């Protein structure tokens, strides 16, 4: 079952993230990109297994790409997509991605970005590293894993720095 992440105790989510990503996960570049902002509650979900135990989570975040002229271009950051190690390869991650991406209003959708496997996320969900080749992150990252999903990539700045969405920091 896929349920709103808000219906799950925060400590259970943190325990799942620890198991899925291990020690030191908060030092990853993805955490720096979304630092100081809360996840988008309406776009964040949990997957429960057949016994109704937490098996996976997905969170989406308001972030921005700041171009060289200092203009902010809002984006939605997808991830982490976390599944318990013993539940991986059972379809939980794919179901969470479909739920989160399906909850985005296609009529007013912001481009979505993530750091992930380009083959998997490209094949199943339309993400690509091609438009992000001159994008930068506040920490180390593999350029080939910096992905974006957008109906018209030509609207995206060719260059910029990813970080928290300033408007979301004020809320």
PDB file of C-alpha atoms in Angstrom:
ATOM      1  CA  UNK A   1       0.000   0.000   0.000  1.00  0.00           C
ATOM      2  CA  UNK A   2       1.154   3.534  -0.766  1.00  0.00           C
ATOM      3  CA  UNK A   3       0.197   6.122   1.865  1.00  0.00           C
ATOM      4  CA  UNK A   4       1.107   9.768   2.538  1.00  0.00           C
ATOM      5  CA  UNK A   5       4.475   9.978   4.276  1.00  0.00           C
ATOM      6  CA  UNK A   6       2.907  12.394   6.769  1.00  0.00           C
ATOM      7  CA  UNK A   7       1.004   9.381   8.187  1.00  0.00           C
ATOM      8  CA  UNK A   8       4.278   7.723   9.276  1.00  0.00           C
ATOM      9  CA  UNK A   9       6.169   8.595  12.458  1.00  0.00           C
ATOM     10  CA  UNK A  10       9.301  10.625  11.660  1.00  0.00           C
ATOM     11  CA  UNK A  11      11.538   8.313  13.718  1.00  0.00           C
ATOM     12  CA  UNK A  12      10.450   5.311  11.608  1.00  0.00           C
ATOM     13  CA  UNK A  13      11.333   7.219   8.436  1.00  0.00           C
ATOM     14  CA  UNK A  14      14.770   8.095   9.847  1.00  0.00           C
ATOM     15  CA  UNK A  15      15.385   4.458  10.823  1.00  0.00           C
ATOM     16  CA  UNK A  16      14.471   3.309   7.314  1.00  0.00           C
ATOM     17  CA  UNK A  17      16.782   5.934   5.742  1.00  0.00           C
ATOM     18  CA  UNK A  18      19.623   4.795   8.012  1.00  0.00           C
ATOM     19  CA  UNK A  19      19.125   1.177   6.958  1.00  0.00           C
ATOM     20  CA  UNK A  20      18.814   2.036   3.273  1.00  0.00           C
ATOM     21  CA  UNK A  21      21.757   4.467   3.027  1.00  0.00           C
ATOM     22  CA  UNK A  22      23.933   3.745   6.048  1.00  0.00           C
ATOM     23  CA  UNK A  23      26.052   5.871   8.311  1.00  0.00           C
ATOM     24  CA  UNK A  24      26.923   9.387   7.224  1.00  0.00           C
ATOM     25  CA  UNK A  25      24.025   9.739   4.798  1.00  0.00           C
ATOM     26  CA  UNK A  26      23.432  13.348   5.959  1.00  0.00           C
ATOM     27  CA  UNK A  27      26.872  14.329   4.587  1.00  0.00           C
ATOM     28  CA  UNK A  28      25.818  13.520   1.025  1.00  0.00           C
ATOM     29  CA  UNK A  29      25.521  16.308  -1.521  1.00  0.00           C
ATOM     30  CA  UNK A  30      21.774  15.719  -1.924  1.00  0.00           C
ATOM     31  CA  UNK A  31      21.282  16.827   1.685  1.00  0.00           C
ATOM     32  CA  UNK A  32      23.155  20.075   0.964  1.00  0.00           C
ATOM     33  CA  UNK A  33      20.997  20.823  -2.074  1.00  0.00           C
ATOM     34  CA  UNK A  34      17.824  20.738   0.043  1.00  0.00           C
ATOM     35  CA  UNK A  35      19.325  22.040   3.296  1.00  0.00           C
ATOM     36  CA  UNK A  36      16.923  24.026   5.447  1.00  0.00           C
ATOM     37  CA  UNK A  37      13.713  23.283   3.540  1.00  0.00           C
ATOM     38  CA  UNK A  38      10.987  20.792   4.345  1.00  0.00           C
ATOM     39  CA  UNK A  39       9.836  18.105   1.967  1.00  0.00           C
ATOM     40  CA  UNK A  40       6.719  18.647  -0.124  1.00  0.00           C
ATOM     41  CA  UNK A  41       4.161  16.794   1.971  1.00  0.00           C
ATOM     42  CA  UNK A  42       1.629  16.273  -0.840  1.00  0.00           C
ATOM     43  CA  UNK A  43       4.317  14.626  -3.011  1.00  0.00           C
ATOM     44  CA  UNK A  44       6.009  12.425  -0.376  1.00  0.00           C
ATOM     45  CA  UNK A  45       4.877   8.844   0.228  1.00  0.00           C
ATOM     46  CA  UNK A  46       5.524   5.641   2.144  1.00  0.00           C
ATOM     47  CA  UNK A  47       5.145   2.047   1.006  1.00  0.00           C
ATOM     48  CA  UNK A  48       3.826  -0.549   3.435  1.00  0.00           C
ATOM     49  CA  UNK A  49       4.415  -4.269   2.953  1.00  0.00           C
ATOM     50  CA  UNK A  50       1.732  -6.961   3.197  1.00  0.00           C
ATOM     51  CA  UNK A  51       2.026  -6.896   7.011  1.00  0.00           C
ATOM     52  CA  UNK A  52       1.628  -3.090   6.998  1.00  0.00           C
ATOM     53  CA  UNK A  53       5.243  -2.463   8.047  1.00  0.00           C
ATOM     54  CA  UNK A  54       7.185   0.411   6.528  1.00  0.00           C
ATOM     55  CA  UNK A  55       9.111  -0.908   3.503  1.00  0.00           C
ATOM     56  CA  UNK A  56      10.064   2.286   1.668  1.00  0.00           C
ATOM     57  CA  UNK A  57       9.713   6.042   1.377  1.00  0.00           C
ATOM     58  CA  UNK A  58      10.066   8.815  -1.167  1.00  0.00           C
ATOM     59  CA  UNK A  59      10.364  12.517  -0.493  1.00  0.00           C
ATOM     60  CA  UNK A  60      10.243  15.438  -2.914  1.00  0.00           C
ATOM     61  CA  UNK A  61      11.718  18.879  -2.124  1.00  0.00           C
ATOM     62  CA  UNK A  62      11.550  22.477  -3.349  1.00  0.00           C
ATOM     63  CA  UNK A  63      14.971  23.402  -4.749  1.00  0.00           C
ATOM     64  CA  UNK A  64      16.306  25.905  -7.244  1.00  0.00           C
ATOM     65  CA  UNK A  65      18.906  26.196  -9.946  1.00  0.00           C
ATOM     66  CA  UNK A  66      20.523  29.615  -9.670  1.00  0.00           C
ATOM     67  CA  UNK A  67      21.879  30.719 -13.041  1.00  0.00           C
ATOM     68  CA  UNK A  68      25.086  32.768 -13.469  1.00  0.00           C
ATOM     69  CA  UNK A  69      23.031  36.005 -13.437  1.00  0.00           C
ATOM     70  CA  UNK A  70      21.606  35.116 -10.010  1.00  0.00           C
ATOM     71  CA  UNK A  71      18.109  34.202 -11.203  1.00  0.00           C
ATOM     72  CA  UNK A  72      16.398  31.307  -9.445  1.00  0.00           C
ATOM     73  CA  UNK A  73      14.733  28.576 -11.513  1.00  0.00           C
ATOM     74  CA  UNK A  74      12.500  26.463  -9.221  1.00  0.00           C
ATOM     75  CA  UNK A  75      12.720  22.691  -9.482  1.00  0.00           C
ATOM     76  CA  UNK A  76      11.397  19.705  -7.572  1.00  0.00           C
ATOM     77  CA  UNK A  77      14.099  17.414  -6.202  1.00  0.00           C
ATOM     78  CA  UNK A  78      13.099  13.743  -6.203  1.00  0.00           C
ATOM     79  CA  UNK A  79      14.589  11.622  -3.459  1.00  0.00           C
ATOM     80  CA  UNK A  80      15.645   9.981  -1.458  1.00  0.00           C
ATOM     81  CA  UNK A  81      13.870   6.925  -2.757  1.00  0.00           C
ATOM     82  CA  UNK A  82      14.601   4.509   0.093  1.00  0.00           C
ATOM     83  CA  UNK A  83      13.656   0.843   0.384  1.00  0.00           C
ATOM     84  CA  UNK A  84      14.687  -1.539   3.130  1.00  0.00           C
ATOM     85  CA  UNK A  85      17.595  -3.691   1.893  1.00  0.00           C
ATOM     86  CA  UNK A  86      15.620  -6.922   2.314  1.00  0.00           C
ATOM     87  CA  UNK A  87      12.694  -5.474   0.302  1.00  0.00           C
ATOM     88  CA  UNK A  88      14.710  -4.162  -2.663  1.00  0.00           C
ATOM     89  CA  UNK A  89      13.890  -5.575  -6.100  1.00  0.00           C
ATOM     90  CA  UNK A  90      10.289  -6.175  -5.033  1.00  0.00           C
ATOM     91  CA  UNK A  91       8.839  -3.121  -6.829  1.00  0.00           C
ATOM     92  CA  UNK A  92       8.527  -0.759  -3.852  1.00  0.00           C
ATOM     93  CA  UNK A  93      10.853   1.872  -5.292  1.00  0.00           C
ATOM     94  CA  UNK A  94       9.101   1.887  -8.650  1.00  0.00           C
ATOM     95  CA  UNK A  95       5.671   2.130  -6.986  1.00  0.00           C
ATOM     96  CA  UNK A  96       6.879   5.063  -4.859  1.00  0.00           C
ATOM     97  CA  UNK A  97       8.277   6.859  -7.916  1.00  0.00           C
ATOM     98  CA  UNK A  98       5.019   6.368  -9.818  1.00  0.00           C
ATOM     99  CA  UNK A  99       2.999   7.687  -6.860  1.00  0.00           C
ATOM    100  CA  UNK A 100       5.176  10.766  -6.373  1.00  0.00           C
ATOM    101  CA  UNK A 101       5.510  11.671 -10.040  1.00  0.00           C
ATOM    102  CA  UNK A 102       1.813  10.955 -10.573  1.00  0.00           C
ATOM    103  CA  UNK A 103       0.913  13.387  -7.783  1.00  0.00           C
ATOM    104  CA  UNK A 104       2.653  16.267  -9.566  1.00  0.00           C
ATOM    105  CA  UNK A 105       0.162  18.474 -11.407  1.00  0.00           C
ATOM    106  CA  UNK A 106       1.146  17.973 -15.044  1.00  0.00           C
ATOM    107  CA  UNK A 107      -0.514  21.245 -16.037  1.00  0.00           C
ATOM    108  CA  UNK A 108       1.820  23.307 -13.876  1.00  0.00           C
ATOM    109  CA  UNK A 109       4.658  20.893 -13.243  1.00  0.00           C
ATOM    110  CA  UNK A 110       8.074  22.232 -12.392  1.00  0.00           C
ATOM    111  CA  UNK A 111      11.009  20.314 -13.818  1.00  0.00           C
ATOM    112  CA  UNK A 112      12.106  17.470 -11.556  1.00  0.00           C
ATOM    113  CA  UNK A 113      15.753  16.689 -10.756  1.00  0.00           C
ATOM    114  CA  UNK A 114      17.501  13.951  -8.853  1.00  0.00           C
ATOM    115  CA  UNK A 115      20.812  12.252  -8.276  1.00  0.00           C
ATOM    116  CA  UNK A 116      20.436   8.642  -9.371  1.00  0.00           C
ATOM    117  CA  UNK A 117      21.097   5.826 -11.830  1.00  0.00           C
ATOM    118  CA  UNK A 118      20.636   7.310 -15.321  1.00  0.00           C
ATOM    119  CA  UNK A 119      19.821   3.984 -16.965  1.00  0.00           C
ATOM    120  CA  UNK A 120      17.061   3.077 -14.508  1.00  0.00           C
ATOM    121  CA  UNK A 121      15.510   6.523 -14.031  1.00  0.00           C
ATOM    122  CA  UNK A 122      15.853   7.327 -17.721  1.00  0.00           C
ATOM    123  CA  UNK A 123      14.250   4.112 -18.935  1.00  0.00           C
ATOM    124  CA  UNK A 124      11.297   4.073 -16.552  1.00  0.00           C
ATOM    125  CA  UNK A 125      10.678   7.734 -15.748  1.00  0.00           C
ATOM    126  CA  UNK A 126      12.209   9.931 -18.475  1.00  0.00           C
ATOM    127  CA  UNK A 127      15.106  11.457 -16.508  1.00  0.00           C
ATOM    128  CA  UNK A 128      18.259  12.491 -18.394  1.00  0.00           C
ATOM    129  CA  UNK A 129      21.724  13.799 -17.554  1.00  0.00           C
ATOM    130  CA  UNK A 130      22.102  15.567 -20.903  1.00  0.00           C
ATOM    131  CA  UNK A 131      20.641  18.981 -19.845  1.00  0.00           C
ATOM    132  CA  UNK A 132      22.576  19.031 -16.540  1.00  0.00           C
ATOM    133  CA  UNK A 133      26.147  18.845 -17.825  1.00  0.00           C
ATOM    134  CA  UNK A 134      26.994  22.414 -16.725  1.00  0.00           C
ATOM    135  CA  UNK A 135      25.011  22.343 -13.498  1.00  0.00           C
ATOM    136  CA  UNK A 136      26.860  22.418 -10.186  1.00  0.00           C
ATOM    137  CA  UNK A 137      26.132  21.065  -6.719  1.00  0.00           C
ATOM    138  CA  UNK A 138      27.268  22.187  -3.250  1.00  0.00           C
ATOM    139  CA  UNK A 139      29.476  19.151  -2.804  1.00  0.00           C
ATOM    140  CA  UNK A 140      30.929  16.227  -4.730  1.00  0.00           C
ATOM    141  CA  UNK A 141      28.744  14.489  -7.294  1.00  0.00           C
ATOM    142  CA  UNK A 142      28.947  12.285 -10.355  1.00  0.00           C
ATOM    143  CA  UNK A 143      27.912  14.463 -13.324  1.00  0.00           C
ATOM    144  CA  UNK A 144      26.408  11.442 -15.099  1.00  0.00           C
ATOM    145  CA  UNK A 145      24.052  10.837 -12.149  1.00  0.00           C
ATOM    146  CA  UNK A 146      22.695  14.427 -11.986  1.00  0.00           C
ATOM    147  CA  UNK A 147      19.381  13.964 -13.775  1.00  0.00           C
ATOM    148  CA  UNK A 148      16.443  16.101 -14.811  1.00  0.00           C
ATOM    149  CA  UNK A 149      12.955  15.360 -16.130  1.00  0.00           C
ATOM    150  CA  UNK A 150      11.253  18.135 -18.062  1.00  0.00           C
ATOM    151  CA  UNK A 151       8.822  18.258 -20.980  1.00  0.00           C
ATOM    152  CA  UNK A 152      10.878  21.030 -22.615  1.00  0.00           C
ATOM    153  CA  UNK A 153      14.519  20.986 -21.442  1.00  0.00           C
ATOM    154  CA  UNK A 154      15.203  24.101 -23.561  1.00  0.00           C
ATOM    155  CA  UNK A 155      13.569  26.196 -20.808  1.00  0.00           C
ATOM    156  CA  UNK A 156      16.283  25.141 -18.333  1.00  0.00           C
ATOM    157  CA  UNK A 157      19.400  27.223 -17.810  1.00  0.00           C
ATOM    158  CA  UNK A 158      22.467  25.583 -19.321  1.00  0.00           C
ATOM    159  CA  UNK A 159      24.514  26.480 -16.242  1.00  0.00           C
ATOM    160  CA  UNK A 160      23.754  27.029 -12.581  1.00  0.00           C
ATOM    161  CA  UNK A 161      24.146  25.973  -8.956  1.00  0.00           C
ATOM    162  CA  UNK A 162      21.594  23.765  -7.232  1.00  0.00           C
ATOM    163  CA  UNK A 163      20.419  24.656  -3.741  1.00  0.00           C
ATOM    164  CA  UNK A 164      17.387  25.149  -1.510  1.00  0.00           C
ATOM    165  CA  UNK A 165      14.495  27.142  -2.947  1.00  0.00           C
ATOM    166  CA  UNK A 166      14.824  30.556  -1.201  1.00  0.00           C
ATOM    167  CA  UNK A 167      11.062  31.084  -0.972  1.00  0.00           C
ATOM    168  CA  UNK A 168      10.694  27.726   0.826  1.00  0.00           C
ATOM    169  CA  UNK A 169      13.323  28.765   3.386  1.00  0.00           C
ATOM    170  CA  UNK A 170      11.073  31.653   4.485  1.00  0.00           C
ATOM    171  CA  UNK A 171       7.967  29.528   5.059  1.00  0.00           C
TER     172      UNK A 171
END
